[in-house]
């Protein structure tokens, strides 16, 4: 199967108070860190779903600020155009995600999987995408309609898989992920890093 990835970047970032996609995490923009994870997972194409160009193929959200499903719909369409038959859907506010966090989702058979109580990230065969999906659907409804298996996210991974929506959550994750990041790239970055 040909895997593509969609990174949701279309939110207003109101709770964060700054563009979440452009926030720096260990010296790298959040959108670039998430794209790196997607590529490490085998994604041949990476699409951002939203109206801002971050240097990737962009799939405009048909109904901005109406919820994430509109961005998922436009992203899935972009992946189909690129002849992808499976999609890895990621949130830009989870730049602390590691490929190992989504390995279980990627390994799951058709139609795909998501974490219980945490619908993003999700992996789905694009053939399972419901034609009747609407931008105003809650994510939970989309997951159910596609028949995705919901697996339990390990407790020790929950916070960095969920990501950060506020400056306080971001600060906590920077501290929590400091050692993991240092081990990963071989150098330390101050946990108080600012964008």
XYZ file of N, CA and C in Angstrom, residues 26-145:
360
model
N 12.565 22.392 20.112
C 13.963 21.971 20.002
C 14.589 22.483 18.709
N 14.278 23.744 18.383
C 14.885 24.394 17.234
C 14.247 24.118 15.892
N 13.155 23.362 15.872
C 12.506 22.987 14.616
C 11.016 23.337 14.701
N 10.474 23.890 13.609
C 9.040 24.200 13.605
C 8.218 22.925 13.850
N 7.112 23.091 14.546
C 6.243 21.942 14.835
C 5.847 21.213 13.559
N 5.465 21.943 12.511
C 5.025 21.305 11.274
C 6.143 20.463 10.656
N 7.392 20.916 10.780
C 8.514 20.158 10.226
C 8.815 18.913 11.051
N 8.668 19.016 12.366
C 8.878 17.831 13.218
C 7.831 16.761 12.913
N 6.572 17.189 12.749
C 5.515 16.222 12.452
C 5.731 15.612 11.067
N 6.156 16.428 10.097
C 6.449 15.909 8.754
C 7.596 14.906 8.792
N 8.578 15.161 9.636
C 9.696 14.229 9.795
C 9.208 12.876 10.300
N 8.293 12.911 11.254
C 7.714 11.658 11.772
C 6.975 10.926 10.654
N 6.190 11.676 9.880
C 5.433 11.060 8.784
C 6.364 10.368 7.796
N 7.445 11.035 7.431
C 8.396 10.439 6.478
C 9.085 9.221 7.081
N 9.425 9.301 8.370
C 10.059 8.163 9.037
C 9.122 6.959 9.095
N 7.825 7.218 9.039
C 6.820 6.143 9.039
C 6.570 5.598 7.627
N 7.211 6.185 6.630
C 7.079 5.691 5.260
C 6.149 6.479 4.369
N 5.715 7.658 4.804
C 4.813 8.464 3.969
C 5.548 8.972 2.733
N 5.006 8.694 1.565
C 5.601 9.153 0.307
C 5.234 10.603 0.018
N 4.089 11.035 0.487
C 3.629 12.404 0.274
C 3.176 12.964 1.618
N 3.500 14.237 1.852
C 3.072 14.926 3.069
C 2.290 16.161 2.645
N 1.071 16.274 3.146
C 0.161 17.368 2.814
C -0.226 18.071 4.107
N -0.226 19.403 4.095
C -0.771 20.129 5.235
C -2.200 20.548 4.889
N -3.103 20.346 5.829
C -4.506 20.710 5.619
C -4.783 21.998 6.376
N -4.924 23.075 5.625
C -5.140 24.396 6.190
C -4.848 25.432 5.120
N -4.964 26.683 5.464
C -4.835 27.740 4.468
C -3.471 28.407 4.404
N -2.554 28.070 5.317
C -1.234 28.688 5.322
C -0.239 27.750 4.651
N 0.626 28.322 3.830
C 1.657 27.553 3.134
C 2.889 27.452 4.032
N 3.205 26.246 4.470
C 4.382 26.015 5.305
C 5.515 25.357 4.512
N 5.368 25.347 3.182
C 6.398 24.754 2.351
C 6.099 23.333 1.927
N 4.907 22.870 2.199
C 4.455 21.535 1.796
C 3.265 21.697 0.864
N 2.899 20.625 0.208
C 1.650 20.670 -0.548
C 0.533 21.004 0.435
N -0.334 21.918 0.033
C -1.396 22.381 0.931
C -2.769 22.001 0.390
N -3.604 21.463 1.256
C -5.000 21.164 0.926
C -5.857 22.135 1.735
N -6.404 23.166 1.099
C -7.191 24.154 1.846
C -8.395 23.524 2.539
N -8.652 23.989 3.742
C -9.800 23.527 4.510
C -11.055 24.133 3.898
N -12.030 23.307 3.488
C -13.233 23.842 2.856
C -14.129 24.636 3.799
N -13.960 24.421 5.091
C -14.773 25.141 6.083
C -13.879 25.524 7.253
N -13.027 26.552 7.078
C -12.085 26.922 8.138
C -12.771 27.167 9.482
N -12.112 26.704 10.530
C -12.544 26.900 11.916
C -13.871 26.217 12.260
N -14.272 25.239 11.441
C -15.501 24.505 11.776
C -15.185 23.161 12.419
N -13.919 22.886 12.655
C -13.518 21.616 13.251
C -12.530 20.891 12.347
N -11.889 19.861 12.865
C -10.815 19.191 12.122
C -11.259 18.318 10.959
N -12.502 17.891 10.932
C -12.922 16.931 9.900
C -12.839 17.535 8.497
N -13.131 18.826 8.353
C -13.012 19.458 7.038
C -11.600 19.346 6.493
N -10.608 19.585 7.343
C -9.218 19.449 6.934
C -8.859 18.021 6.592
N -9.408 17.074 7.351
C -9.157 15.662 7.060
C -9.742 15.276 5.705
N -10.934 15.791 5.407
C -11.577 15.492 4.123
C -10.730 16.017 2.971
N -10.299 17.287 3.053
C -9.507 17.854 1.954
C -8.147 17.174 1.862
N -7.569 16.809 2.989
C -6.294 16.099 2.976
C -6.414 14.720 2.351
N -7.487 13.999 2.677
C -7.701 12.669 2.089
C -7.860 12.774 0.577
N -8.562 13.799 0.116
C -8.708 13.995 -1.331
C -7.359 14.253 -1.992
N -6.516 15.046 -1.348
C -5.182 15.329 -1.893
C -4.344 14.054 -1.970
N -4.458 13.184 -0.967
C -3.701 11.933 -0.995
C -4.187 11.017 -2.120
N -5.502 10.982 -2.335
C -6.032 10.164 -3.432
C -5.490 10.644 -4.777
N -5.404 11.959 -4.967
C -4.863 12.521 -6.208
C -3.425 12.064 -6.413
N -2.702 11.890 -5.317
C -1.311 11.443 -5.367
C -1.199 9.913 -5.408
N -2.313 9.237 -5.636
C -2.368 7.764 -5.758
C -1.987 7.040 -4.468
N -2.228 7.684 -3.329
C -2.033 7.009 -2.047
C -3.312 6.242 -1.729
N -3.163 5.087 -1.135
C -4.361 4.344 -0.750
C -4.501 4.197 0.761
N -3.521 4.681 1.510
C -3.605 4.684 2.972
C -3.106 6.029 3.476
N -3.751 6.537 4.520
C -3.378 7.838 5.057
C -3.029 7.785 6.530
N -1.982 8.517 6.885
C -1.603 8.746 8.272
C -1.989 10.190 8.570
N -2.934 10.390 9.468
C -3.461 11.717 9.769
C -2.928 12.158 11.130
N -2.263 13.316 11.125
C -1.549 13.798 12.299
C -1.961 15.225 12.642
N -1.856 15.578 13.910
C -2.142 16.937 14.358
C -0.832 17.688 14.532
N -0.780 18.920 14.056
C 0.452 19.705 14.164
C 0.773 20.056 15.609
N -0.219 19.959 16.490
C 0.046 20.289 17.888
C 0.626 19.113 18.677
N 1.057 18.061 17.971
C 1.724 16.931 18.625
C 3.118 16.712 18.028
N 3.990 17.737 18.104
C 5.328 17.586 17.539
C 6.266 16.740 18.387
N 5.786 16.261 19.531
C 6.583 15.380 20.378
C 6.343 13.914 20.045
N 5.549 13.677 19.029
C 5.261 12.318 18.564
C 6.523 11.684 18.000
N 6.687 10.390 18.227
C 7.779 9.625 17.637
C 7.188 8.565 16.710
N 7.934 8.115 15.703
C 7.416 7.048 14.833
C 6.968 5.811 15.617
N 7.659 5.503 16.696
C 7.282 4.325 17.493
C 5.899 4.471 18.115
N 5.449 5.718 18.304
C 4.122 5.953 18.882
C 3.005 5.518 17.945
N 3.248 5.604 16.646
C 2.201 5.259 15.677
C 2.442 3.920 14.998
N 3.503 3.223 15.386
C 3.819 1.941 14.754
C 2.661 0.953 14.876
N 2.017 0.918 16.042
C 0.900 0.003 16.235
C -0.289 0.341 15.354
N -0.511 1.631 15.136
C -1.600 2.050 14.251
C -1.295 1.639 12.811
N -0.058 1.867 12.393
C 0.334 1.535 11.014
C 0.288 0.033 10.754
N 0.567 -0.752 11.776
C 0.587 -2.208 11.621
C -0.807 -2.814 11.600
N -1.794 -2.026 11.999
C -3.151 -2.558 12.093
C -3.735 -2.774 10.700
N -4.434 -3.890 10.493
C -5.011 -4.165 9.178
C -6.162 -3.223 8.817
N -6.610 -3.346 7.594
C -7.709 -2.545 7.058
C -8.952 -2.673 7.947
N -9.691 -1.592 8.148
C -9.567 -0.289 7.507
C -8.597 0.664 8.189
N -8.064 0.303 9.388
C -7.120 1.159 10.072
C -7.424 1.273 11.548
N -6.745 2.215 12.205
C -6.878 2.316 13.658
C -6.621 3.737 14.148
N -7.119 3.985 15.352
C -6.870 5.234 16.080
C -6.768 4.857 17.552
N -6.294 5.778 18.365
C -6.234 5.518 19.790
C -7.581 5.809 20.438
N -7.935 4.993 21.402
C -9.182 5.172 22.140
C -9.126 6.490 22.905
N -10.122 7.348 22.684
C -10.185 8.634 23.370
C -9.238 9.684 22.807
N -8.543 9.354 21.728
C -7.559 10.266 21.136
C -7.550 10.007 19.631
N -8.506 10.587 18.892
C -8.688 10.202 17.488
C -7.561 10.589 16.534
N -6.676 11.485 16.945
C -5.487 11.782 16.149
C -4.270 11.492 17.011
N -3.315 10.767 16.450
C -3.183 10.332 15.060
C -4.137 9.184 14.729
N -4.369 9.025 13.422
C -5.141 7.884 12.939
C -4.535 7.408 11.629
N -4.724 6.121 11.371
C -4.300 5.515 10.108
C -5.543 4.904 9.485
N -5.772 5.196 8.196
C -6.990 4.703 7.556
C -6.742 4.385 6.085
N -7.334 3.298 5.642
C -7.360 3.013 4.208
C -8.328 4.003 3.585
N -7.881 4.717 2.576
C -8.713 5.774 2.006
C -9.985 5.231 1.362
N -9.996 3.949 1.025
C -11.210 3.348 0.471
C -12.319 3.264 1.518
N -11.944 3.367 2.789
C -12.941 3.306 3.871
C -13.538 4.672 4.187
N -13.035 5.712 3.513
C -13.515 7.066 3.812
C -14.983 7.205 3.433
N -15.853 7.627 4.356
C -17.282 7.734 4.043
C -17.572 8.914 3.112
N -18.216 8.643 2.001
C -18.522 9.695 1.022
C -19.416 10.774 1.621
N -20.199 10.429 2.634
C -21.138 11.388 3.221
C -20.507 12.243 4.326
N -19.218 12.084 4.594
C -18.558 12.834 5.661
C -18.723 14.339 5.447
N -19.006 15.053 6.531
C -19.213 16.500 6.494
C -18.211 17.206 7.412
N -17.866 18.432 7.042
C -16.884 19.210 7.805
C -17.264 19.404 9.266
N -18.560 19.453 9.556
C -18.972 19.725 10.932
C -19.113 18.460 11.786
N -18.757 17.306 11.225
C -18.805 16.079 12.023
C -17.772 16.140 13.147
N -18.093 15.567 14.309
C -17.052 15.392 15.324
C -16.096 14.278 14.861
N -14.853 14.363 15.268
C -13.869 13.345 14.893
C -14.336 11.937 15.278
N -14.949 11.835 16.437
C -15.408 10.534 16.930
C -16.361 9.873 15.930
N -17.251 10.680 15.336
C -18.209 10.134 14.371
C -17.486 9.620 13.122
N -16.481 10.367 12.659
C -15.720 9.940 11.493
C -15.011 8.613 11.764
N -14.386 8.506 12.924
C -13.690 7.272 13.309
C -14.660 6.097 13.309
N -15.834 6.303 13.874
C -16.834 5.230 13.932
C -17.328 4.855 12.547
N -17.616 5.853 11.703
C -18.118 5.588 10.348
C -17.117 4.807 9.505
